[in-house]
Short mmCIF file of C-alpha atoms in Angstrom, two decimals:
data_model
loop_
_atom_site.label_atom_id
_atom_site.label_comp_id
_atom_site.label_asym_id
_atom_site.label_seq_id
_atom_site.Cartn_x
_atom_site.Cartn_y
_atom_site.Cartn_z
CA MET A 1169 37.29 81.08 54.74
CA PRO A 1170 39.60 78.18 53.91
CA THR A 1171 40.52 79.85 50.67
CA PHE A 1172 41.34 83.05 52.53
CA TYR A 1173 43.65 81.25 54.99
CA LEU A 1174 45.31 79.33 52.19
CA LYS A 1175 46.12 82.52 50.35
CA LYS A 1176 47.35 84.01 53.58
CA TRP A 1177 49.75 81.12 54.28
CA ILE A 1178 50.98 81.12 50.69
CA LEU A 1179 51.74 84.83 51.04
CA VAL A 1180 53.55 84.23 54.33
CA PHE A 1181 55.56 81.40 52.78
CA ILE A 1182 56.56 83.51 49.79
CA THR A 1183 57.51 86.40 52.05
CA CYS A 1184 59.68 84.16 54.26
CA ALA A 1185 61.33 82.57 51.26
CA ALA A 1186 62.07 86.00 49.81
CA CYS A 1187 63.52 87.09 53.16
CA LEU A 1188 65.71 84.00 53.36
CA ILE A 1189 66.96 84.49 49.80
CA THR A 1190 67.65 88.16 50.53
CA ILE A 1191 69.53 87.27 53.70
CA ARG A 1192 71.52 84.68 51.81
CA PHE A 1193 72.45 87.18 49.12
CA ILE A 1194 73.41 89.71 51.77
CA LEU A 1195 75.57 87.17 53.60
CA THR A 1196 77.14 85.99 50.36
CA GLY A 1197 77.84 89.55 49.32
CA TRP A 1198 79.26 90.35 52.74
CA ASN A 1199 81.46 87.25 52.68
CA GLU A 1200 82.67 88.14 49.20
CA TYR A 1201 83.32 91.74 50.26
CA GLN A 1202 85.16 90.59 53.37
CA SER A 1203 87.15 88.09 51.30
CA LYS A 1204 88.22 90.80 48.89
CA GLN A 1205 89.24 93.03 51.77
CA ASP A 1206 91.32 90.15 53.18
CA TYR A 1207 92.74 89.62 49.67
CA LEU A 1208 93.93 93.22 49.49
CA LYS A 1209 95.37 92.95 53.00
CA ALA A 1210 97.17 89.73 52.07
CA LYS A 1211 98.67 91.30 48.96
CA SER A 1212 99.87 94.26 51.02
CA LEU A 1213 101.50 92.01 53.62
CA ILE A 1214 103.25 89.92 50.97
CA SER A 1215 104.40 92.81 48.76
CA SER A 1216 105.80 94.73 51.73
CA GLY A 1217 107.58 91.63 53.02
CA GLN A 1218 106.32 92.35 56.54
CA ASN A 1219 104.64 89.01 57.13
CA VAL A 1220 104.54 86.80 54.06
CA ASP A 1221 103.29 83.75 55.97
CA GLU A 1222 100.32 85.69 57.38
CA GLY A 1223 99.47 86.95 53.92
CA LEU A 1224 99.61 83.45 52.43
CA ALA A 1225 97.43 82.12 55.24
CA LEU A 1226 94.84 84.80 54.49
CA LEU A 1227 94.83 83.87 50.79
CA LYS A 1228 94.37 80.21 51.66
CA ASN A 1229 91.42 81.01 53.96
CA ILE A 1230 89.57 83.09 51.39
CA LEU A 1231 90.15 80.65 48.52
CA PRO A 1232 86.81 78.79 49.08
CA HIS A 1233 84.91 82.10 48.84
CA LEU A 1234 86.63 83.21 45.60
CA SER A 1235 87.20 79.84 43.94
CA LYS A 1236 85.21 80.95 40.87
CA ASP A 1237 86.89 84.35 40.52
CA VAL A 1238 89.39 83.76 37.72
CA TYR A 1239 91.12 87.11 38.24
CA PHE A 1240 91.74 86.39 41.91
CA LEU A 1241 92.99 82.89 41.10
CA GLU A 1242 95.35 84.14 38.40
CA ASP A 1243 96.76 86.77 40.74
CA TYR A 1244 97.04 84.21 43.55
CA GLY A 1245 98.99 81.91 41.26
CA ARG A 1246 101.22 84.78 40.19
CA ILE A 1247 101.99 85.59 43.83
CA LEU A 1248 102.90 82.00 44.60
CA ALA A 1249 105.08 81.77 41.49
CA GLY A 1250 106.85 84.99 42.48
CA LEU A 1251 107.65 83.42 45.86
CA GLY A 1252 109.06 80.31 44.19
CA ARG A 1253 106.16 78.09 45.30
CA ASN A 1254 105.81 76.66 41.82
CA GLU A 1255 103.88 73.48 42.61
CA GLU A 1256 101.30 75.40 44.66
CA ALA A 1257 101.04 77.98 41.88
CA ILE A 1258 100.33 75.22 39.36
CA GLU A 1259 97.46 73.91 41.53
CA ILE A 1260 95.91 77.39 41.72
CA TYR A 1261 96.28 77.92 37.96
CA GLU A 1262 94.52 74.60 37.39
CA LEU A 1263 91.57 75.94 39.42
CA ALA A 1264 91.70 79.16 37.39
CA LEU A 1265 91.48 77.20 34.13
CA GLN A 1266 88.31 75.56 35.40
CA ALA A 1267 86.85 79.00 36.13
CA GLY A 1268 87.89 80.51 32.79
CA TYR A 1269 90.06 79.48 29.83
CA PHE A 1270 92.47 82.41 29.68
CA PRO A 1271 95.56 82.30 27.38
CA SER A 1272 97.58 84.20 29.99
CA ILE A 1273 96.99 81.36 32.46
CA LEU A 1274 98.08 78.77 29.88
CA GLU A 1275 101.24 80.80 29.30
CA SER A 1276 101.89 80.99 33.05
CA MET A 1277 101.46 77.22 33.34
CA ALA A 1278 103.96 76.67 30.54
CA SER A 1279 106.43 78.97 32.27
CA LEU A 1280 106.11 77.11 35.58
CA TYR A 1281 106.54 73.71 33.96
CA LEU A 1282 109.68 75.05 32.25
CA LYS A 1283 111.06 76.13 35.63
CA THR A 1284 110.30 72.75 37.19
CA GLY A 1285 111.88 70.83 34.30
CA GLN A 1286 108.62 69.29 33.04
CA TYR A 1287 109.27 70.17 29.41
CA SER A 1288 106.59 68.03 27.76
CA LYS A 1289 103.90 69.68 29.90
CA ALA A 1290 105.42 73.10 29.15
CA ILE A 1291 105.14 72.33 25.42
CA ASP A 1292 101.54 71.19 25.85
CA TYR A 1293 100.40 74.37 27.62
CA ALA A 1294 102.41 76.70 25.36
CA GLU A 1295 100.86 75.07 22.28
CA LYS A 1296 97.38 75.52 23.78
CA ALA A 1297 98.10 79.21 24.44
CA LEU A 1298 99.38 79.65 20.89
CA CYS A 1299 96.24 78.06 19.48
CA VAL A 1300 94.15 80.75 21.18
CA LEU A 1301 96.44 83.68 20.35
CA PRO A 1302 98.76 82.64 17.50
CA TRP A 1303 100.64 85.98 17.48
CA LYS A 1304 101.74 85.82 21.14
CA LEU A 1305 105.54 85.91 21.53
CA GLY A 1306 105.56 84.38 25.04
CA PRO A 1307 104.31 80.90 24.08
CA MET A 1308 106.56 80.88 20.98
CA PHE A 1309 109.61 81.55 23.13
CA GLN A 1310 108.50 78.97 25.70
CA LEU A 1311 108.24 76.35 22.95
CA ALA A 1312 111.71 77.29 21.69
CA SER A 1313 113.14 76.96 25.22
CA ALA A 1314 111.35 73.69 26.00
CA TYR A 1315 112.35 72.02 22.72
CA LEU A 1316 115.94 73.17 23.22
CA GLU A 1317 115.98 71.55 26.68
CA GLU A 1318 114.58 68.35 25.16
CA GLY A 1319 117.33 68.34 22.53
CA ASP A 1320 115.09 69.01 19.54
CA LYS A 1321 117.17 71.80 17.96
CA GLU A 1322 115.18 71.93 14.75
CA GLN A 1323 111.94 72.74 16.60
CA ALA A 1324 113.79 75.05 19.00
CA PHE A 1325 115.24 77.07 16.09
CA LYS A 1326 111.84 77.15 14.38
CA TYR A 1327 110.05 78.70 17.34
CA ALA A 1328 112.99 81.00 18.15
CA LEU A 1329 112.82 82.27 14.58
CA ASP A 1330 109.03 82.71 14.88
CA THR A 1331 109.60 84.75 18.05
CA ILE A 1332 112.04 87.04 16.26
CA LEU A 1333 110.04 87.51 13.09
CA THR A 1334 106.48 87.82 14.44
CA PRO A 1335 105.63 91.54 14.64
CA MET A 1336 104.30 92.86 17.93
CA LYS A 1337 100.77 94.25 17.78
CA VAL A 1338 101.81 96.69 20.50
CA PRO A 1339 105.58 97.04 21.00
CA THR A 1340 106.64 96.34 24.59
CA ASN A 1341 109.90 96.03 26.47
CA ARG A 1342 109.00 92.43 27.38
CA GLY A 1343 108.46 91.61 23.72
CA MET A 1344 111.84 93.05 22.75
CA LYS A 1345 113.48 91.09 25.57
CA LEU A 1346 111.90 87.86 24.28
CA LYS A 1347 113.16 88.60 20.77
CA HIS A 1348 116.66 89.19 22.15
CA GLN A 1349 116.58 85.92 24.10
CA ALA A 1350 115.32 84.11 21.00
CA ARG A 1351 118.37 85.33 19.10
CA GLU A 1352 120.53 83.75 21.81
CA ILE A 1353 118.76 80.42 21.27
CA LEU A 1354 119.60 80.61 17.57
CA LYS A 1355 123.27 80.81 18.43
CA VAL A 1356 123.15 77.43 20.18
CA GLY A 1357 124.43 75.00 17.62
CA ILE A 1358 123.63 77.33 14.73
CA SER A 1359 126.99 76.56 13.10
CA GLU A 1360 125.61 73.11 12.26
CA VAL A 1361 123.41 74.58 9.51
CA PHE A 1362 126.15 76.57 7.76
CA HIS A 1363 128.28 75.02 5.10
CA GLY A 1364 129.49 75.61 1.58
CA GLU A 1365 131.15 78.59 -0.08
CA VAL A 1366 130.04 81.25 2.43
CA THR A 1367 131.56 79.28 5.29
CA ARG A 1368 134.83 78.77 3.40
CA SER A 1369 135.24 82.30 2.04
CA VAL A 1370 133.73 84.42 4.83
CA PHE A 1371 133.54 82.70 8.21
CA SER A 1372 136.94 81.05 7.91
CA GLY A 1373 138.60 84.45 7.67
CA MET A 1374 136.92 85.92 10.76
CA ASP A 1375 138.70 85.73 14.12
CA ASP A 1376 135.97 87.32 16.26
CA GLU A 1377 133.81 84.38 17.41
CA ILE A 1378 131.08 86.66 18.79
CA LEU A 1379 130.84 88.52 15.48
CA VAL A 1380 130.74 85.21 13.59
CA ASN A 1381 127.80 84.04 15.69
CA ARG A 1382 126.00 87.34 15.22
CA LEU A 1383 126.46 87.13 11.45
CA LYS A 1384 125.26 83.52 11.37
CA SER A 1385 122.21 84.50 13.42
CA ALA A 1386 121.47 87.32 10.98
CA LEU A 1387 121.66 84.95 8.01
CA TRP A 1388 119.40 82.48 9.78
CA VAL A 1389 116.87 85.23 10.51
CA ALA A 1390 116.91 86.23 6.81
CA GLY A 1391 114.96 83.03 6.11
CA GLU A 1392 114.00 82.74 2.45
CA ASN A 1393 115.97 85.91 1.70
CA ARG A 1394 119.19 84.36 3.00
CA PRO A 1395 120.53 83.68 -0.55
CA GLU A 1396 120.47 87.44 -1.22
CA MET A 1397 122.45 88.16 1.94
CA GLU A 1398 124.95 85.40 1.11
CA LYS A 1399 125.23 86.69 -2.44
CA ALA A 1400 126.22 90.09 -1.09
CA LEU A 1401 128.85 88.48 1.16
CA LEU A 1402 130.32 86.57 -1.77
CA GLU A 1403 130.32 89.47 -4.24
CA ILE A 1404 131.65 92.29 -2.10
CA PRO A 1405 135.40 93.04 -2.39
CA PRO A 1406 137.34 91.79 0.65
CA GLU A 1407 138.39 95.32 1.65
CA ARG A 1408 134.71 96.27 1.99
CA LEU A 1409 133.54 93.15 3.80
CA GLU A 1410 133.60 94.77 7.26
CA TYR A 1411 131.09 97.39 6.13
CA LEU A 1412 128.62 94.80 4.88
CA ILE A 1413 129.01 92.73 8.05
CA PHE A 1414 128.31 95.84 10.17
CA LEU A 1415 125.05 96.38 8.30
CA LEU A 1416 124.01 92.72 8.44
CA VAL A 1417 124.53 92.20 12.17
CA ASN A 1418 122.77 95.46 13.10
CA MET A 1419 119.94 95.76 10.59
CA PRO A 1420 116.33 95.04 11.61
CA GLU A 1421 114.96 91.55 10.97
CA SER A 1422 112.50 92.96 8.42
CA ASP A 1423 115.41 94.26 6.33
CA LEU A 1424 117.25 90.95 6.48
CA ARG A 1425 114.15 89.31 5.03
CA SER A 1426 113.46 91.85 2.27
CA LEU A 1427 116.50 93.79 1.00
CA ASP A 1428 118.41 92.45 -1.99
CA SER A 1429 122.17 92.22 -2.43
CA SER A 1430 122.43 95.04 -4.98
CA TYR A 1431 120.70 97.48 -2.62
CA LEU A 1432 123.29 96.81 0.09
CA LEU A 1433 126.30 96.80 -2.25
CA ASP A 1434 125.22 100.03 -3.98
CA ASN A 1435 124.66 101.70 -0.62
CA ILE A 1436 128.17 100.80 0.53
CA ASP A 1437 129.69 101.96 -2.77
CA TYR A 1438 128.10 105.42 -2.69
CA ALA A 1439 128.87 105.88 1.01
CA LEU A 1440 132.57 105.17 0.37
CA ARG A 1441 132.66 107.58 -2.58
CA VAL A 1442 131.88 110.52 -0.29
CA ARG A 1443 133.60 109.34 2.88
CA ASN A 1444 136.68 111.57 2.62
CA ILE A 1445 135.94 114.02 -0.19
CA TRP A 1446 136.13 117.19 1.91
CA SER A 1447 139.58 118.76 2.17
CA PHE A 1448 138.59 120.91 5.16
CA ARG A 1449 137.90 117.83 7.28
CA PRO A 1450 140.27 115.16 8.62
CA ASP A 1451 139.44 111.51 7.88
CA LEU A 1452 136.29 110.33 9.58
CA PRO A 1453 136.68 108.04 12.62
CA GLU A 1454 135.65 104.50 11.76
CA ASP A 1455 132.83 104.31 14.30
CA ILE A 1456 131.32 107.58 13.05
CA PHE A 1457 131.45 106.42 9.43
CA LEU A 1458 129.91 103.04 10.25
CA ASN A 1459 127.01 104.29 12.35
CA TYR A 1460 126.18 107.69 10.88
CA LEU A 1461 127.25 107.81 7.23
CA LEU A 1462 127.19 104.22 5.95
CA PRO A 1463 123.62 103.17 6.97
CA TYR A 1464 120.81 103.33 4.42
CA ALA A 1465 118.12 104.41 6.93
CA GLN A 1466 117.62 106.65 9.94
CA ILE A 1467 114.80 104.89 11.83
CA GLY A 1468 111.84 102.77 10.70
CA GLU A 1469 111.03 104.58 7.45
CA ALA A 1470 110.46 102.66 4.19
CA ARG A 1471 113.72 101.67 2.51
CA ASP A 1472 114.22 103.88 -0.55
CA SER A 1473 117.19 103.99 -2.93
CA TRP A 1474 118.15 107.60 -2.32
CA ARG A 1475 121.95 107.73 -2.24
CA GLU A 1476 122.82 108.02 -5.93
CA GLU A 1477 120.10 110.54 -6.77
CA PHE A 1478 120.79 112.66 -3.69
CA MET A 1479 124.55 112.63 -4.29
CA LYS A 1480 124.14 113.78 -7.91
CA SER A 1481 121.51 116.39 -7.00
CA PHE A 1482 123.07 117.90 -3.89
CA LEU A 1483 126.86 117.73 -4.39
CA PRO A 1484 126.79 120.57 -6.95
CA ILE A 1485 124.90 122.71 -4.43
CA VAL A 1486 127.48 122.27 -1.66
CA GLU A 1487 130.73 121.70 -3.58
CA GLU A 1488 132.14 125.14 -2.64
CA CYS A 1489 131.25 124.90 1.06
CA ASN A 1490 134.10 125.16 3.55
CA SER A 1491 132.65 123.35 6.56
CA ALA A 1492 130.17 120.64 7.47
CA GLY A 1493 127.97 123.29 9.07
CA GLU A 1494 127.90 125.30 5.86
CA ILE A 1495 126.91 122.16 3.94
CA LEU A 1496 124.04 121.49 6.35
CA LEU A 1497 122.77 125.09 6.17
CA SER A 1498 122.95 125.06 2.38
CA LEU A 1499 120.98 121.82 2.15
CA GLN A 1500 118.41 123.06 4.65
CA SER A 1501 117.93 126.22 2.58
CA TRP A 1502 117.90 124.62 -0.87
CA ILE A 1503 115.98 121.36 -0.45
CA PRO A 1504 112.45 122.69 0.31
CA ASN A 1505 112.50 125.01 -2.72
CA LEU A 1506 114.30 122.54 -4.97
CA LEU A 1507 111.79 119.76 -4.23
CA GLY A 1508 108.73 121.96 -3.65
CA LEU A 1509 108.18 120.80 -0.07
CA GLN A 1510 105.74 122.23 2.46
CA PHE A 1511 105.61 121.67 6.21
CA ASP A 1512 102.62 119.65 7.37
CA TYR A 1513 101.03 122.14 9.77
CA GLU A 1514 97.67 120.33 9.53
CA ASN A 1515 99.02 116.88 10.49
CA LYS A 1516 97.95 115.23 7.25
CA SER A 1517 100.99 112.94 7.06
CA ASP A 1518 101.68 109.69 8.88
CA SER A 1519 103.88 109.67 11.98
CA PHE A 1520 106.89 109.72 9.64
CA TRP A 1521 107.66 109.15 5.97
CA SER A 1522 110.68 107.97 4.03
CA VAL A 1523 112.48 110.43 1.75
CA GLY A 1524 110.67 108.99 -1.26
CA GLU A 1525 107.26 109.41 0.36
CA THR A 1526 108.04 112.96 1.51
CA VAL A 1527 109.25 113.99 -1.95
CA LYS A 1528 106.24 112.36 -3.62
CA ASN A 1529 103.70 114.00 -1.28
CA LYS A 1530 105.66 117.30 -1.16
CA LEU A 1531 104.70 117.41 2.49
CA GLY A 1532 106.17 116.34 5.80
CA ASN A 1533 106.29 116.87 9.56
CA CYS A 1534 109.35 117.50 11.71
CA ILE A 1535 110.50 113.89 11.78
CA SER A 1536 109.91 113.27 8.06
CA PHE A 1537 111.92 116.39 7.16
CA SER A 1538 114.62 115.39 9.65
CA ILE A 1539 114.95 111.99 7.94
CA LEU A 1540 115.21 113.68 4.54
CA LEU A 1541 117.77 116.29 5.61
CA ALA A 1542 119.90 113.74 7.50
CA ASP A 1543 119.92 111.43 4.46
CA ALA A 1544 120.85 114.35 2.20
CA CYS A 1545 123.82 115.06 4.49
CA ARG A 1546 124.93 111.44 4.34
CA ALA A 1547 124.64 111.46 0.56
CA VAL A 1548 127.26 114.23 0.32
CA GLY A 1549 129.60 112.80 2.96
CA VAL A 1550 128.46 114.47 6.19
CA PRO A 1551 127.61 112.05 9.04
CA ALA A 1552 124.12 112.87 10.29
CA ARG A 1553 121.40 111.48 12.55
CA VAL A 1554 117.83 112.16 13.60
CA VAL A 1555 117.30 113.34 17.19
CA VAL A 1556 113.98 113.21 19.04
CA ILE A 1557 112.30 114.09 22.28
CA PRO A 1558 109.28 111.75 22.50
CA GLN A 1559 107.23 114.23 24.51
CA TRP A 1560 107.74 117.79 25.66
CA VAL A 1561 107.03 118.46 29.33
CA GLY A 1562 103.40 119.49 29.69
CA LEU A 1563 102.49 118.63 26.10
CA SER A 1564 101.21 115.50 24.36
CA ALA A 1565 103.63 115.77 21.42
CA GLY A 1566 107.39 115.72 20.99
CA HIS A 1567 109.78 116.99 18.33
CA ALA A 1568 112.54 115.84 15.96
CA TRP A 1569 115.58 117.58 14.50
CA VAL A 1570 118.95 116.84 12.88
CA GLU A 1571 122.49 116.58 14.21
CA ILE A 1572 125.65 116.46 12.10
CA TYR A 1573 129.14 115.36 13.11
CA ASP A 1574 131.56 118.24 12.59
CA GLN A 1575 135.20 117.56 13.50
CA GLY A 1576 134.58 115.90 16.84
CA GLN A 1577 131.33 117.63 17.78
CA TRP A 1578 127.64 117.03 17.19
CA LYS A 1579 125.82 120.18 16.09
CA HIS A 1580 122.07 120.51 15.71
CA ILE A 1581 119.55 122.36 13.59
CA SER A 1582 115.83 122.35 12.92
CA ALA A 1583 115.13 120.46 9.70
CA PHE A 1584 112.73 123.04 8.29
CA ASP A 1585 113.01 126.31 10.24
CA PRO A 1586 115.90 128.53 9.02
CA GLY A 1587 118.52 129.42 11.60
CA PRO A 1588 122.17 128.98 12.54
CA LEU A 1589 123.62 125.81 14.05
CA ASN A 1590 122.96 125.24 17.76
CA ARG A 1591 120.65 128.29 17.86
CA THR A 1592 117.11 127.08 17.29
CA TRP A 1593 113.75 127.78 18.89
CA PHE A 1594 113.79 124.60 20.99
CA GLU A 1595 117.07 124.90 22.97
CA GLU A 1596 115.49 126.60 25.96
CA ARG A 1597 112.61 124.11 26.07
CA ALA A 1598 114.99 121.15 25.71
CA ALA A 1599 117.24 122.48 28.47
CA THR A 1600 114.37 122.49 30.98
CA THR A 1601 113.04 119.01 30.17
CA ASP A 1602 112.25 116.55 32.98
CA THR A 1603 115.27 114.26 32.92
CA SER A 1604 113.66 111.87 35.42
CA LYS A 1605 111.16 110.62 32.83
CA PHE A 1606 112.08 108.44 29.85
CA LYS A 1607 109.60 110.14 27.49
CA ASN A 1608 111.00 113.62 28.29
CA ARG A 1609 114.63 112.76 27.62
CA ILE A 1610 116.43 113.35 24.31
CA TYR A 1611 117.61 110.53 22.03
CA ALA A 1612 119.64 110.19 18.84
CA ALA A 1613 118.97 107.44 16.32
CA SER A 1614 121.64 104.75 16.03
CA PHE A 1615 121.91 102.04 13.39
CA LYS A 1616 124.12 100.02 15.71
CA ARG A 1617 122.13 98.06 18.28
CA THR A 1618 122.26 99.83 21.63
CA GLY A 1619 119.58 98.21 23.79
CA THR A 1620 117.54 101.43 24.02
CA GLN A 1621 114.28 101.60 22.11
CA ILE A 1622 111.48 104.17 21.94
CA LEU A 1623 108.35 102.16 21.30
CA GLN A 1624 106.32 104.95 19.70
CA TYR A 1625 108.83 104.95 16.83
CA GLY A 1626 108.53 101.21 16.29
CA PRO A 1627 110.31 98.07 17.52
CA ASN A 1628 113.21 98.04 15.04
CA ASN A 1629 114.96 101.30 15.95
CA TRP A 1630 117.86 101.86 18.32
CA TRP A 1631 118.78 105.03 20.19
CA THR A 1632 121.45 106.64 22.35
CA ASP A 1633 120.55 108.99 25.20
CA GLU A 1634 121.89 112.46 24.40
CA THR A 1635 120.00 114.40 27.08
CA GLY A 1636 123.26 115.58 28.66
CA ASN A 1637 124.17 117.48 25.49
CA TYR A 1638 121.10 119.66 25.87
CA VAL A 1639 120.56 119.85 29.65
CA LYS A 1640 123.58 121.28 31.37
#
């Protein structure tokens, strides 16, 4: 009997304990659920601006229940920072770091300490974030800003340069903005590092202070390749200097760090040879020549030396043409057969190839053929550019084609499909695109920096919005 009662009481005890634990879990779960509901309500109140104080009070009340939830804490800190409550935000981020060591929180801490003027702490947190994710642009730029505020220009320039030159794993608008701001940091006191023959022979003759600073920034960004850029500046004839400067201040950072002086000087030479060779056409406007005939590339394709070979190969084909349109149609007709090219209907090629890669593989898609045809036009003295729509309405893909400048007008053609100017298969589709969406608008490549970028084509390409030319 005693054994029976003992077993009975043990069973009762275990059952009660299990009930208590279950009740506790239920209450905890309910409290957490209720806290998250209050959290959503608080966010709604704050974001709508209806009752910010009530929303903040709700967040403060639920903090004890979600003090281990790093995502809640990070968002709470972000809300406080957005309201300018920087000291409170720092306290919440400190709690978040105890719950989980997230690089994004370290970066947020560095940003807040920058805003509050605590530069040494900003440096400390930015360095910690960079140790975890050494490719992050945010902490690099924060270090550049903090060191600049502390008066350490050497370190400021170092991290500004790192921000500019570090490639983005996924191109973003925020990343491009940070790179732009980093270039501004380079301008601060950058004249202190320039001296010698380039300063005497080039900078001293320039009256445009903004252009001087842009050129100095470009040379600084060139890094170890800076001697090649300076060599080009010293060797080019004075009457051609403006063309080289246009290229230097607008070219992508990767080109500044890799191209040699002879590549740039040869490109300018061959572009000038064909600038005004056509008797049927008045002299090209300077801005058209600079942006659409002089440049050595269309978008982010590999940098090939194509001008001399294309000029010698294609000028004989078009020498009897009587208009820019006739030149374009002749090149479009001749090039595929002359080079043995096939359209890539099976999508075997990369997103786009340079002219050298397309010719080597004898294959290309719409954008690769557009690059090739536009470069061929430039090689014989016809300003040309690649035009794209990133995505057709209702489809996952877009399209690319070519425009040429013909006596004051831009005229278009498909790079591979035969047909007259301004009468292609895609006009009707382009005319009905959704102009309210960035990805459905129509853009032309520009070598000159414009501020507009299409991230799917890479971070080093600039564009102008030409939707109005196709949608009336």
